[in-house]
Coordinates of C-alpha atoms in Angstrom, one line a residue:
A1456 CA 251.3 137.3 177.1
N1457 CA 248.2 136.4 175.2
A1458 CA 245.9 139.4 174.8
A1459 CA 243.1 137.6 176.5
T1460 CA 245.1 137.4 179.8
V1461 CA 246.5 140.9 180.0
A1462 CA 243.9 142.1 182.4
S1463 CA 244.7 139.4 184.9
I1464 CA 248.5 139.8 184.5
R1465 CA 248.2 143.4 185.3
G1466 CA 245.9 142.7 188.3
E1467 CA 243.2 145.0 187.0
A1468 CA 240.1 145.3 189.1
V1469 CA 236.8 143.9 187.8
P1470 CA 234.7 146.7 186.1
W1471 CA 231.6 145.5 188.0
K1472 CA 229.3 148.1 186.4
S1473 CA 230.1 146.6 183.0
V1474 CA 229.5 143.0 183.9
S1475 CA 226.4 141.9 182.0
Q1476 CA 225.2 139.6 179.1
G1477 CA 228.0 137.6 177.6
W1478 CA 230.4 137.7 180.5
T1479 CA 231.6 134.3 181.7
L1480 CA 232.4 133.1 185.2
A1481 CA 235.1 130.4 184.9
E1482 CA 237.2 128.2 187.2
L1483 CA 240.6 128.0 185.6
T1484 CA 243.6 126.0 186.7
D1485 CA 247.3 126.5 185.7
R1486 CA 250.6 125.6 187.3
T1487 CA 250.0 128.2 190.1
G1488 CA 246.7 126.7 191.2
T1489 CA 243.0 127.1 190.7
Q1490 CA 241.4 130.6 190.5
W1491 CA 238.0 132.0 189.7
Y1492 CA 237.9 134.5 186.9
L1493 CA 235.4 136.8 185.2
V1494 CA 236.0 136.9 181.5
N1495 CA 234.5 139.7 179.3
P1496 CA 233.1 139.0 175.8
A1497 CA 236.5 140.2 174.3
G1498 CA 238.3 137.5 176.3
A1499 CA 240.0 139.7 179.0
H1500 CA 240.4 137.7 182.2
Y1501 CA 239.8 139.4 185.6
R1502 CA 241.1 137.3 188.4
L1503 CA 238.7 137.0 191.4
G1504 CA 240.9 134.6 193.5
P1505 CA 240.7 131.1 194.9
K1506 CA 237.7 129.6 196.6
Q1507 CA 236.8 126.0 197.3
V1508 CA 233.1 125.4 196.8
A1509 CA 231.6 121.9 196.6
G1510 CA 229.1 120.9 194.0
E1511 CA 228.0 122.0 190.5
L1512 CA 228.1 125.6 189.3
A1513 CA 224.4 126.0 188.5
D1514 CA 224.2 129.7 187.6
V1515 CA 225.8 133.1 187.7
S1516 CA 223.6 136.2 188.4
G1517 CA 222.7 138.6 185.6
D1518 CA 224.8 141.4 187.3
G1519 CA 227.8 139.1 187.7
Q1520 CA 227.8 139.6 191.4
R1521 CA 227.0 136.1 192.6
A1522 CA 227.4 132.4 191.7
L1523 CA 225.1 129.5 192.6
F1524 CA 226.3 126.0 193.5
L1525 CA 224.4 122.8 194.1
D1526 CA 225.9 119.9 196.0
A1527 CA 223.9 116.6 195.9
S1528 CA 226.5 114.4 197.6
R1529 CA 224.1 113.8 200.5
W1530 CA 221.0 113.3 198.4
P1531 CA 218.1 113.8 199.0
D1532 CA 219.5 116.7 200.8
Q1533 CA 220.6 119.4 198.3
R1534 CA 223.2 121.9 199.6
V1535 CA 222.5 125.2 198.0
T1536 CA 225.4 127.7 198.2
V1537 CA 225.5 131.3 197.0
M1538 CA 229.0 132.9 196.6
T1539 CA 229.4 136.7 196.5
L1540 CA 232.1 137.1 193.8
K1541 CA 233.7 140.3 195.1
T1542 CA 234.6 138.7 198.4
R1543 CA 234.1 134.9 197.7
A1544 CA 232.0 134.9 200.9
T1545 CA 229.4 132.1 200.8
T1546 CA 226.0 131.3 202.4
T1547 CA 224.6 127.8 202.4
F1548 CA 221.2 126.2 203.2
V1549 CA 219.8 122.7 202.7
R1550 CA 216.6 121.8 200.8
R1551 CA 215.4 118.3 200.1
F1552 CA 214.6 116.9 196.6
V1553 CA 215.9 120.0 194.7
S1554 CA 216.6 118.9 191.1
S1555 CA 217.8 122.3 189.8
A1556 CA 218.1 125.9 190.8
R1557 CA 218.9 129.3 189.3
F1558 CA 218.9 133.0 190.0
T1559 CA 215.9 135.2 189.3
N1560 CA 216.2 137.8 186.5
P1561 CA 217.4 140.4 185.9
S1562 CA 219.8 140.9 188.8
G1563 CA 219.7 137.6 190.7
A1564 CA 218.2 139.0 193.9
Q1565 CA 216.4 135.7 194.7
L1566 CA 216.5 132.0 193.8
L1567 CA 214.2 129.7 191.9
L1568 CA 214.3 126.1 193.1
V1569 CA 212.7 123.2 191.2
R1570 CA 211.7 120.2 193.3
A1571 CA 211.1 117.2 191.2
W1572 CA 208.8 114.3 192.1
F1573 CA 210.5 111.8 194.3
E1574 CA 208.8 109.3 196.6
G1575 CA 205.5 111.2 196.7
V1576 CA 207.0 114.7 196.9
P1577 CA 205.0 116.9 194.6
I1578 CA 206.6 118.8 191.8
D1579 CA 206.8 122.5 192.5
V1580 CA 208.9 125.6 191.9
E1581 CA 209.9 127.7 194.9
K1582 CA 211.2 131.3 195.1
R1583 CA 213.5 131.8 198.0
T1584 CA 215.8 134.5 199.3
L1585 CA 219.6 134.1 198.9
T1586 CA 219.7 132.7 202.4
G1587 CA 216.9 130.1 201.8
R1588 CA 213.8 131.8 203.3
L1589 CA 210.7 130.8 201.3
L1590 CA 209.0 133.6 199.5
R1591 CA 206.5 131.9 197.2
T1592 CA 205.5 128.5 195.7
Y1593 CA 204.4 127.9 192.1
P1594 CA 202.6 124.5 192.5
Q1595 CA 202.6 121.8 189.8
P1596 CA 200.5 118.7 189.3
A1597 CA 201.5 116.0 191.9
T1598 CA 202.4 113.4 189.3
P1599 CA 205.8 111.7 188.6
G1600 CA 207.9 113.6 186.1
Y1601 CA 210.4 116.3 185.5
S1602 CA 210.0 120.1 185.7
A1603 CA 212.0 123.1 184.6
V1604 CA 211.6 126.9 185.0
L1605 CA 212.5 129.7 182.7
P1606 CA 212.1 133.3 184.1
S1607 CA 211.6 136.1 181.6
M1608 CA 214.5 138.5 180.9
N1609 CA 212.9 141.2 183.1
G1610 CA 211.8 138.6 185.8
K1611 CA 208.1 139.4 185.6
K1612 CA 207.0 136.1 184.2
L1613 CA 208.0 132.4 184.6
V1614 CA 207.4 129.5 182.3
V1615 CA 207.2 126.2 184.1
T1616 CA 207.1 122.6 182.6
T1617 CA 204.2 120.3 183.5
R1618 CA 203.3 116.8 182.3
T1619 CA 200.7 118.2 179.9
G1620 CA 202.1 121.5 178.7
L1621 CA 203.6 124.7 180.1
R1622 CA 202.3 127.1 182.6
V1623 CA 203.0 130.9 182.5
Y1624 CA 203.0 132.6 185.9
S1625 CA 203.4 136.1 187.0
D1626 CA 206.2 136.8 189.4
A1627 CA 203.6 137.2 192.1
G1628 CA 202.4 133.6 191.5
R1629 CA 199.2 134.3 189.4
L1630 CA 198.6 131.8 186.6
L1631 CA 198.5 133.8 183.4
R1632 CA 198.2 131.2 180.8
T1633 CA 198.5 127.4 180.0
I1634 CA 200.2 126.4 176.8
K1635 CA 199.3 122.9 175.6
T1636 CA 201.9 120.5 174.3
P1637 CA 201.9 120.2 170.5
S1638 CA 200.0 117.2 169.1
G1639 CA 202.2 114.1 168.9
Y1640 CA 204.6 115.4 171.5
G1641 CA 205.2 114.7 175.2
Q1642 CA 206.8 116.9 177.7
C1643 CA 208.2 120.3 176.6
T1644 CA 211.1 122.2 178.2
P1645 CA 211.4 126.0 177.9
R1646 CA 214.9 126.8 176.6
T1647 CA 215.4 130.5 175.7
W1648 CA 213.5 133.7 175.4
W1649 CA 213.5 135.5 172.0
N1650 CA 211.8 138.6 173.3
G1651 CA 209.4 139.6 176.1
V1652 CA 206.6 137.3 174.6
L1653 CA 208.2 134.5 172.5
F1654 CA 210.3 131.7 173.8
A1655 CA 211.8 128.5 172.3
A1656 CA 210.9 125.1 173.8
S1657 CA 212.1 121.6 172.9
C1658 CA 209.4 118.9 172.9
D1659 CA 209.9 115.2 173.0
A1660 CA 208.1 113.1 170.3
I1661 CA 205.8 110.4 171.7
A1662 CA 206.2 107.8 169.0
G1663 CA 210.0 107.4 168.8
G1664 CA 210.7 110.5 166.7
R1665 CA 213.2 113.2 167.3
S1666 CA 212.7 116.0 169.7
Q1667 CA 211.9 119.3 168.0
V1668 CA 212.0 123.0 168.9
F1669 CA 208.8 125.1 168.9
L1670 CA 208.4 128.8 169.2
M1671 CA 205.7 129.5 171.8
S1672 CA 204.0 132.7 173.0
T1673 CA 202.8 133.9 176.4
D1674 CA 200.2 136.2 174.9
G1675 CA 198.0 133.4 173.3
A1676 CA 199.5 133.4 169.7
A1677 CA 199.7 130.0 168.0
T1678 CA 202.7 127.7 168.7
R1679 CA 205.0 127.4 165.6
Q1680 CA 207.3 124.5 164.9
L1681 CA 210.8 125.6 164.0
T1682 CA 212.7 122.3 163.4
R1683 CA 211.5 119.4 161.3
G1684 CA 214.1 116.6 161.5
D1685 CA 212.6 113.1 161.1
A1686 CA 213.3 109.7 162.5
Q1687 CA 215.7 108.9 159.7
D1688 CA 218.1 111.6 160.8
S1689 CA 221.3 110.5 162.5
F1690 CA 220.8 112.5 165.6
W1691 CA 218.6 112.4 168.7
G1692 CA 216.8 115.7 168.2
Y1693 CA 216.9 119.5 168.5
L1694 CA 217.7 121.1 171.8
T1695 CA 217.3 124.8 171.5
A1696 CA 217.2 127.8 169.1
W1697 CA 218.4 131.4 169.2
P1698 CA 217.3 134.3 166.9
T1699 CA 220.2 136.1 165.1
S1700 CA 220.5 138.7 162.4
R1701 CA 221.2 135.9 159.9
G1702 CA 218.3 133.6 160.9
V1703 CA 217.5 131.0 163.5
F1704 CA 220.6 129.3 165.1
V1705 CA 219.9 125.9 166.5
A1706 CA 221.6 123.1 168.4
R1707 CA 220.9 119.5 168.1
V1708 CA 221.9 116.5 170.2
E1709 CA 224.0 113.7 168.9
E1710 CA 226.3 111.3 170.7
C1711 CA 228.8 113.6 172.5
P1712 CA 229.1 116.4 172.5
S1713 CA 226.2 118.2 170.9
Q1714 CA 226.8 118.5 167.2
G1715 CA 225.2 120.0 164.1
S1716 CA 224.7 123.4 165.6
G1717 CA 224.3 126.2 163.0
L1718 CA 221.8 128.2 161.0
L1719 CA 218.5 126.5 160.3
S1720 CA 217.2 126.3 156.7
A1721 CA 213.9 128.0 155.9
D1722 CA 212.0 124.7 155.9
G1723 CA 213.5 123.7 159.3
R1724 CA 215.0 120.4 157.9
R1725 CA 218.7 121.3 157.5
V1726 CA 221.4 122.9 159.5
Q1727 CA 224.3 124.9 157.9
S1728 CA 227.0 124.4 160.5
F1729 CA 230.5 125.9 160.6
K1730 CA 233.2 123.3 160.3
A1731 CA 234.7 123.9 163.8
A1732 CA 231.4 123.2 165.5
R1733 CA 231.8 119.4 165.2
D1734 CA 233.5 119.0 168.6
A1735 CA 231.7 122.0 170.2
Y1736 CA 228.8 122.3 172.6
P1737 CA 226.8 125.6 172.5
V1738 CA 226.2 126.9 176.0
A1739 CA 224.7 130.3 175.5
G1740 CA 223.7 132.9 173.0
A1741 CA 223.8 136.7 173.1
G1742 CA 222.5 138.2 169.9
D1743 CA 224.8 137.2 167.0
R1744 CA 227.3 135.8 169.5
I1745 CA 227.1 132.1 170.3
Y1746 CA 229.3 130.7 173.2
Y1747 CA 230.7 127.3 172.8
A1748 CA 232.6 124.8 174.8
F1749 CA 235.1 122.9 172.6
T1750 CA 235.6 119.5 174.1
M1751 CA 237.9 116.5 174.0
G1752 CA 235.7 113.4 173.7
C1753 CA 232.6 113.5 175.9
S1754 CA 233.9 115.7 178.7
V1755 CA 232.6 119.3 178.9
S1756 CA 235.5 120.4 181.2
G1757 CA 239.2 119.5 181.9
P1758 CA 242.4 119.2 179.8
G1759 CA 242.1 120.4 176.2
M1760 CA 238.7 121.9 176.7
R1761 CA 238.3 125.6 175.8
L1762 CA 235.6 128.2 175.7
V1763 CA 235.1 130.3 172.6
R1764 CA 232.8 132.9 171.2
Y1765 CA 231.4 132.5 167.6
D1766 CA 230.1 135.5 165.7
V1767 CA 227.3 134.4 163.5
R1768 CA 227.5 137.5 161.4
T1769 CA 231.2 137.5 160.6
G1770 CA 231.9 133.8 161.1
R1771 CA 234.8 134.5 163.4
L1772 CA 235.9 132.5 166.4
L1773 CA 237.4 134.2 169.5
A1774 CA 239.1 132.1 172.3
I1775 CA 237.7 133.0 175.7
A1776 CA 239.4 130.6 178.1
G1777 CA 241.3 127.3 178.1
G1778 CA 243.6 125.5 175.7
Y1779 CA 245.5 128.5 174.2
D1780 CA 246.7 129.9 177.6
R1781 CA 247.6 126.5 179.2
M1782 CA 244.7 126.9 181.6
E1783 CA 242.4 124.0 182.4
V1784 CA 238.8 124.9 182.4
G1785 CA 236.7 123.6 185.3
R1786 CA 233.3 124.9 186.1
Y1787 CA 231.9 127.8 184.1
A1788 CA 228.7 129.7 183.4
V1789 CA 227.9 132.4 180.8
I1790 CA 225.6 135.3 181.8
D1791 CA 222.6 134.8 179.6
A1792 CA 219.4 136.4 180.7
A1793 CA 217.5 134.7 177.9
Q1794 CA 218.0 131.1 179.1

């Protein structure tokens, strides 16, 4: 048996106290059927069992105890389902006009729901219990547009997208700071935390240029531009950036999948990518470890797709799931408290 599957073959129990940053929840299918697995950063599979849950896998909690699903098949009603991984028991509630949702940090004890503007419904971010009871609302300007929320790694702050910049809230709902959009750019999306104060955000250029990644601060420090690709480049823009021991690791968007991910040059204009990244989509980062989905064509799941871990420091790739073990990867999520 492949070393990565030994734990599941032996039927070993999940070491729940060890489940943390870099573990992956994955829905895998082989000739025996479809099962949910937790996969540790070394690639060991721990079988959870089968469970049919409708919708998209939106998130996995930081403690690896719960998974969050969104089912928009009856839009504008959004079915929000929380599955307890130990038992595969589920709870579901319905909320209208929800465009995205995620667990709070660090443990996923509550939910954050983003309601986008549709037919006069204001943009807002809601904190709710796992069963759907409203705890708090973080209001946004009632204008058409898109919003996103990024909770800090300790859960004490939230960064929320608006049409004119970013708002930083305390967990209790107090507005701490407003961060203006950089000159020449439109809406910005918070992507990943670098520490307790700094986070990377991608901002869309207004005049037809490429989206760029900026490093922003919640304590009032000046915004710093990280990437500097121009309109002549053969890609659509930069998506996100992670700090590593070897420098800034970035991902940029091309046709499909995301290509050109790698270490950013000091001037922000070039990317030193590793050869295998051409058909890979970076999905999470944990220190020097970047998690990729290797795809076949434009699909980010299905036959031929595999999940791997790339070590920025050593340059080594480690297969996590799919491909090598004849398992088809379905829905998946990597525990990453920074994004």
